[in-house]
Coordinates of C-alpha atoms in Angstrom, one line a residue:
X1 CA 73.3 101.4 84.3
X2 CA 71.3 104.5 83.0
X3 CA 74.0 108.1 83.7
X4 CA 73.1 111.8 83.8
X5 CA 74.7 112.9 80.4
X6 CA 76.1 115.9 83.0
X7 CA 77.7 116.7 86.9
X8 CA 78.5 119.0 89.4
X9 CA 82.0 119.8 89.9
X10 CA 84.1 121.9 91.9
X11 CA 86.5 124.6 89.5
X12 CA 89.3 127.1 90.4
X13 CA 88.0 130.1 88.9
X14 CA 91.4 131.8 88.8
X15 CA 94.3 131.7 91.6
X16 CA 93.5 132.8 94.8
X17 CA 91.9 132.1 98.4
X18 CA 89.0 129.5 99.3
X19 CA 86.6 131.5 97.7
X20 CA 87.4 130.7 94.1
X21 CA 86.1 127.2 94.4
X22 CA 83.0 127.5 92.3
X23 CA 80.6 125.2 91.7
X24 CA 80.0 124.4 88.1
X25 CA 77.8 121.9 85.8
X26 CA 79.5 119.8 82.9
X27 CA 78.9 117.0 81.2
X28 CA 79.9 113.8 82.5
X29 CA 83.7 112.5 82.1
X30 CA 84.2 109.4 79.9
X31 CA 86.6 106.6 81.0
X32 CA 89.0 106.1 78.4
X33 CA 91.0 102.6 77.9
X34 CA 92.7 101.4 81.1
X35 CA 90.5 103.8 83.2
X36 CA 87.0 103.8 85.2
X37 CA 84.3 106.0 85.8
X38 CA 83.7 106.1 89.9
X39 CA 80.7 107.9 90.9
X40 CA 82.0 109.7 94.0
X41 CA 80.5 109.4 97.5
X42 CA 83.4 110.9 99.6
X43 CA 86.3 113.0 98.6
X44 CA 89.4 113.9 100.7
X45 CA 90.8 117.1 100.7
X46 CA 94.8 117.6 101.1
X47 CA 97.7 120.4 100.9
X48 CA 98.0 120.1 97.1
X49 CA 94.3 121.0 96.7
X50 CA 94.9 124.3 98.3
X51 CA 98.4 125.0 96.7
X52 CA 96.6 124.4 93.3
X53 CA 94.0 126.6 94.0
X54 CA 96.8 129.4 95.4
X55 CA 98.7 129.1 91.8
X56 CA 101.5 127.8 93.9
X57 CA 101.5 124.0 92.9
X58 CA 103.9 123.0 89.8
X59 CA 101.5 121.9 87.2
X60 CA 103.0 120.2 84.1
X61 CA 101.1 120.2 80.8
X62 CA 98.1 117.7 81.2
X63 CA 97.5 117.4 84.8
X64 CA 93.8 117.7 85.3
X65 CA 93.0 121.2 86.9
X66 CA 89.8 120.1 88.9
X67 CA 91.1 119.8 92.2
X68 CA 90.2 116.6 94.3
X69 CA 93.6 113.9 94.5
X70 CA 91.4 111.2 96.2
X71 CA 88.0 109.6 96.2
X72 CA 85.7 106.9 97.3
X73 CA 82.7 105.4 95.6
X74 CA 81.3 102.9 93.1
X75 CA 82.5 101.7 89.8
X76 CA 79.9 102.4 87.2
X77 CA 81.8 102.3 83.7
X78 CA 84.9 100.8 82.5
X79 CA 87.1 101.5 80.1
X80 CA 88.6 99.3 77.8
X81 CA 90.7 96.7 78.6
X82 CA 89.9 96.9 82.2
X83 CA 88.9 93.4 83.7
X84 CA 89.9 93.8 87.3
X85 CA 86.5 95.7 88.2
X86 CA 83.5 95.4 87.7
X87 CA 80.0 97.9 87.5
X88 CA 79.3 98.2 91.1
X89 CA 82.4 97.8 92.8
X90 CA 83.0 99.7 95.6
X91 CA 86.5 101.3 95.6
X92 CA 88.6 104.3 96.6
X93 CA 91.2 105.4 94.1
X94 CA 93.8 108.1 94.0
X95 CA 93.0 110.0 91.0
X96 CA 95.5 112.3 88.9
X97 CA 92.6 115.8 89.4
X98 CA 88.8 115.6 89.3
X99 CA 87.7 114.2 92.5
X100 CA 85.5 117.3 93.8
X101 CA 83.3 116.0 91.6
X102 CA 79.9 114.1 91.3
X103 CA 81.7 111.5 88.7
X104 CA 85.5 110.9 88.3
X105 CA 87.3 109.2 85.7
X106 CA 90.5 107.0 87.0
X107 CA 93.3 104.6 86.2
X108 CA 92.5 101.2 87.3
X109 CA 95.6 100.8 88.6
X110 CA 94.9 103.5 91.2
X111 CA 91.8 102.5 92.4
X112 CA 91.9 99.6 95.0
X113 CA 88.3 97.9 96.4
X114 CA 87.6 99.5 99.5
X115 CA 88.5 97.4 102.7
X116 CA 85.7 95.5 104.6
X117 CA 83.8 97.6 107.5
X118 CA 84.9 100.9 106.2
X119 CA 82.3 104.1 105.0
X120 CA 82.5 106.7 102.1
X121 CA 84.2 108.6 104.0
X122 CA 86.3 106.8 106.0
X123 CA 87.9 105.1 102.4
X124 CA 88.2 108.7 100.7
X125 CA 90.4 109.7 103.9
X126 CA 92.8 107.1 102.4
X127 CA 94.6 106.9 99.4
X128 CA 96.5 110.3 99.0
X129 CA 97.7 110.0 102.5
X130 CA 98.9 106.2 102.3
X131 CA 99.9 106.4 98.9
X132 CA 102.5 109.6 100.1
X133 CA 103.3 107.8 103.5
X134 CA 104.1 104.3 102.2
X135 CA 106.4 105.7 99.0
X136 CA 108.2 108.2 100.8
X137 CA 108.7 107.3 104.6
X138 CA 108.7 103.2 104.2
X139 CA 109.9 104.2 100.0
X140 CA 112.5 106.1 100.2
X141 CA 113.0 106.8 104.0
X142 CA 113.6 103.3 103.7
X143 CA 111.7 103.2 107.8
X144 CA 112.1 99.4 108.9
X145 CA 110.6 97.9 112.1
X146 CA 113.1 98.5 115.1
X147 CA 113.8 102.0 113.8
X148 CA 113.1 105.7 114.8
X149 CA 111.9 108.1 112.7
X150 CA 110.5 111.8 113.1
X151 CA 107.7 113.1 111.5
X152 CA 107.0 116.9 110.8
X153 CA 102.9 118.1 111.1
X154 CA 102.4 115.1 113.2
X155 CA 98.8 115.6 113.6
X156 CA 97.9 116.1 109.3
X157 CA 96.3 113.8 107.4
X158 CA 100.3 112.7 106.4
X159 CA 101.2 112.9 109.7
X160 CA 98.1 110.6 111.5
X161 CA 98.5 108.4 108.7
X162 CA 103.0 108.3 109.5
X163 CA 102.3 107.2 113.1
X164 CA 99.7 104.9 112.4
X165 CA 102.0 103.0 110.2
X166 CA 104.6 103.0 112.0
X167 CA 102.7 101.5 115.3
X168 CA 101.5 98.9 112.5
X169 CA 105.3 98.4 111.2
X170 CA 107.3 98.8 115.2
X171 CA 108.6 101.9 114.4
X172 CA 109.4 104.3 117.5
X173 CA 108.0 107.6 116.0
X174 CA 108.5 111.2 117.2
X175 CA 106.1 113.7 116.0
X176 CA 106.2 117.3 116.2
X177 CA 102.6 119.9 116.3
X178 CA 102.2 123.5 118.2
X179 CA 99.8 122.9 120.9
X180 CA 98.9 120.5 124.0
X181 CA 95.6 119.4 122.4
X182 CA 97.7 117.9 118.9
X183 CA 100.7 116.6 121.1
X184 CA 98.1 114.4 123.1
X185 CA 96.9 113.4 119.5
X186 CA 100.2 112.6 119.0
X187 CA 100.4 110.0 122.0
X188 CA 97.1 108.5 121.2
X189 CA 98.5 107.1 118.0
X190 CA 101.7 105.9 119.6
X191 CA 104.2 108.6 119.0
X192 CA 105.9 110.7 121.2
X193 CA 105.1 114.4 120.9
X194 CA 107.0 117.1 120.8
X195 CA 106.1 120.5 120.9
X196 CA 107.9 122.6 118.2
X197 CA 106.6 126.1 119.9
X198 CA 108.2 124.9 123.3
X199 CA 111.1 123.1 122.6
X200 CA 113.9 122.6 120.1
X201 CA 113.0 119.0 118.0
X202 CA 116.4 118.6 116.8
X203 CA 117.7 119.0 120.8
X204 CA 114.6 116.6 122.2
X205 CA 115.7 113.9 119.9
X206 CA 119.1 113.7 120.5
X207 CA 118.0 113.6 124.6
X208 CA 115.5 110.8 123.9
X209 CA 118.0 108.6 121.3
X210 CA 121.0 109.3 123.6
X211 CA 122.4 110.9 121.1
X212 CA 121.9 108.5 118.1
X213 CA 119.5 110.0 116.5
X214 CA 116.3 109.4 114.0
X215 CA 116.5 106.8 111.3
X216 CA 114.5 109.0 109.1
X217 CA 112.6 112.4 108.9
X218 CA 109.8 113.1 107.0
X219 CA 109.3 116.4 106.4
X220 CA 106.8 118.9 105.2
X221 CA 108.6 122.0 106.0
X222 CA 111.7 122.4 103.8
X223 CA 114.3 125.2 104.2
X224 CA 113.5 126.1 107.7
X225 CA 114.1 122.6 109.3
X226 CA 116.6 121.6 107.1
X227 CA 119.7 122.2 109.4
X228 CA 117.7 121.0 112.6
X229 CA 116.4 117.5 110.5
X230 CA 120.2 117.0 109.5
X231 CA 121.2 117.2 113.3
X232 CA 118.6 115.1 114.2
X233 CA 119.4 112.0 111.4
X234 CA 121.4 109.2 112.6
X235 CA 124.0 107.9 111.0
X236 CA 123.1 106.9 107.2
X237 CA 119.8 108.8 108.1
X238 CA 117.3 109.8 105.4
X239 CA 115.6 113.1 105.4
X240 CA 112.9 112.9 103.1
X241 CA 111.1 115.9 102.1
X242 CA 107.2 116.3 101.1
X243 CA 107.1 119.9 101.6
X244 CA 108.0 123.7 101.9
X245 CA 105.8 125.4 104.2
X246 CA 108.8 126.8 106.1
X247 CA 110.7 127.9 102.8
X248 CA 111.2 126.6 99.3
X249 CA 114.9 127.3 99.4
X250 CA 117.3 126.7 101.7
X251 CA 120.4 129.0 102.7
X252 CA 123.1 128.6 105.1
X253 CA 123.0 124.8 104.9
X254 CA 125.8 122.8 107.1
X255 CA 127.1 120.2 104.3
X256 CA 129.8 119.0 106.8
X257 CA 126.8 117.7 109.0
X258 CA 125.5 116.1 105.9
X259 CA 128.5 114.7 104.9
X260 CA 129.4 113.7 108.5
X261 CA 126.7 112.0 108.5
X262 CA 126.6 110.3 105.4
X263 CA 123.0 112.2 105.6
X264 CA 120.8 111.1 102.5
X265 CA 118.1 114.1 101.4
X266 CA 115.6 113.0 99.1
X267 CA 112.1 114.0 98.0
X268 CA 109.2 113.3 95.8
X269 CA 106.0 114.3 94.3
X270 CA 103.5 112.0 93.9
X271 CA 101.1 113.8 91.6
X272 CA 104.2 113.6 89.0
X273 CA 105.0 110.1 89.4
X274 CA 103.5 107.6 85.8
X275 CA 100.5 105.6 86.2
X276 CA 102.5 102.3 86.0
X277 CA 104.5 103.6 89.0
X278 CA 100.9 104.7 91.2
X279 CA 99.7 101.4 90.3
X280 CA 102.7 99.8 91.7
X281 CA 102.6 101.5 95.1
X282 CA 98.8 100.6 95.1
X283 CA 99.8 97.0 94.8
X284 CA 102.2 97.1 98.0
X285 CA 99.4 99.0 99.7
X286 CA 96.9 96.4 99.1
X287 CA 99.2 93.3 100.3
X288 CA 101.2 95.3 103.5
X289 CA 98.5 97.6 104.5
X290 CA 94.5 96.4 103.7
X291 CA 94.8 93.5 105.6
X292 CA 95.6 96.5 108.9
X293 CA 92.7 98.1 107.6
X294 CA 90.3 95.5 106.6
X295 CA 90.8 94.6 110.6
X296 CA 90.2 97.8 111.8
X297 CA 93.5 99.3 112.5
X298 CA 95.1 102.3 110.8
X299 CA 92.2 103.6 110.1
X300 CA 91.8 107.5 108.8
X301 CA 91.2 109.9 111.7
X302 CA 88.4 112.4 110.4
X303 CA 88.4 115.9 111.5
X304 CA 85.8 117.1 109.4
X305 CA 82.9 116.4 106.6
X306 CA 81.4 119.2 104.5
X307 CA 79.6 118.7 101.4
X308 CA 80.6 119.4 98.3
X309 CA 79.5 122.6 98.0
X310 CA 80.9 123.6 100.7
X311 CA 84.4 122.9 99.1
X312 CA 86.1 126.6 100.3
X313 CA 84.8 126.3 103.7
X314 CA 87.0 122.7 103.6
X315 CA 90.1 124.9 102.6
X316 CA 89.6 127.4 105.3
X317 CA 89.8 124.7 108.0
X318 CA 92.8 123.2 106.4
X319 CA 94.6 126.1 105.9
X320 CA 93.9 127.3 109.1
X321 CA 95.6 124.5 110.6
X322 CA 93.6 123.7 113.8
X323 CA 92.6 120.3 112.3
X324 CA 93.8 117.0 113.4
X325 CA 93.4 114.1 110.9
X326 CA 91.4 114.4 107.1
X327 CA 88.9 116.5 105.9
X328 CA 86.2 115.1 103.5
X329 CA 84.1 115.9 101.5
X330 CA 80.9 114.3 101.4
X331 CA 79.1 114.2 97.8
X332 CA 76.2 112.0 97.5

């Protein structure tokens, strides 16, 4: 297979709004051992993206800069020592950087064949979102089927994907969002809504559970939920915490609820997690979850494509939160 010697890629310029994402031309990425090269069709845009770009995400030495956490398209080098793809392949692949790009180098491990009767699109829309959902709520939220569980930002890309999963898994999911349009999302994907502008979430789930509780929360908003996700937890509950849009550190916090409760509060990051540890979750994915996908259930809801130039007007409709679902990017 013949390859431009360069790409089109999306760079953050410097810190700052959606209008730092520049488009720039470089030469083409090289798959080094244990990785391939994916010419990219689709790529999803998520939270991290735009905290990268704002300075605000913790970037250790090495991470790729080049936004993009998630892509979809064809296999067209290998590295070394890679056997379980071939040129061709048609795969999605949760990358560690790079995928607003035209090519994208990735760990094998990562990268997963993409399941039958899905598009570009569609498969970008997948891994960042399952990969999150499936460590941390079904991980380390430990949700089992016969459970409840809430889940913050119910109508995200994190959120669609948590009640999806759960409808897949029977697990009774509460969901919270700020208007009537997300809450009926909500109830379309099998969760019960609540409206966080109109009602206290911590007081409708202790109505709903007679007073039991949630077996786990999974949260995105950090130090102003955490009292309220502590009184919602059942006994031996898990909060499990994905982000800080409400607050990066907490004050006040009740530890005689915790401890009452025997409360568990956890976390993770999945940009910082190894390679053999992605590939890992990638294997539970592909036995627990493709066969849901590859019969047409679970699949991503899609809010919006743009192209990949059109990367900052992407960020603007995530950040302005009126979507419901994934946002794509659509390169080829």
């Amino acid at each position: 297979m013949t390859l431009p010697s360069e790409m089109t890629r999306i760079e953050i310029t410097q810190p700052g709004g959606p209008e730092v994402l520049q488009a720039k031309r470089v030469p083409l990425p090289v798959a080094a051992a244990g990785e391939v090269l994916i010419r990219v069709h689709a790529a999803g845009i998520n939270r991290p993206d735009a905290l990268q770009r704002a300075g605000k995400y913790p970037m250790k030495p090495g991470m790729n800069p080049i936004p993009g956490l998630e892509v979809a398209g064809e296999v067209v080098a290998l590295g070394a020592g890679v056997s379980q793809f071939a040129v061709g392949d048609k795969v999605c692949a949760l990358t560690n950087g790079g995928g607003y790009a035209e090519y994208c180098t990735v760990p094998a491990g990562q990268t997963l064949p993409i399941p039958e009767g899905l598009d570009w699109v569609q498969a970008a829309a997948i891994p960042e979102t399952f990969f999150t959902v499936w460590v941390n709520l079904f991980g380390l939220g430990n949700a089992q089927r016969g459970q409840r569980v809430l889940i913050h930002g119910g109508t995200s890309g994190i959120g669609t994907t948590a009640l999806m999963l759960c409808r897949e898994f029977g697990i009774e999911a509460f969901a919270t969002a700020g208007s009537a349009d997300k809450c009926a999302a909500i109830s379309k994907l099998g969760g019960q809504p609540i409206n966080y502008r109109e009602q206290d979430f911590a007081t409708v789930i202790a109505e709903k559970t007679a007073g039991h509780g949630v077996n786990a929360v999974l949260d995105i908003m950090g130090a102003s939920y955490l009292n309220g996700n502590v009184s919602a937890l059942a006994m031996d509950g898990r909060l499990v915490m994905l982000g800080f849009l409400g607050g990066g550190k907490a004050n006040d916090i009740d530890l005689l609820a915790i401890m009452a409760k025997r409360a568990v509060i956890t976390g993770s990051l999945l940009r910082a997690r190894t390679t053999e540890e992605k590939a890992e979750i990638a294997g539970q994915l592909r036995e627990h979850v493709w066969p849901a996908l590859a019969a047409g259930r679970c699949l991503p809801i899609i809010d919006k494509v743009y192209s990949l130039h059109e990367a900052a007007q992407a960020h603007t409709r995530m950040e302005g939160g009126d979507h419901i679902g994934k946002i794509v990017l659509r390169v080829d």
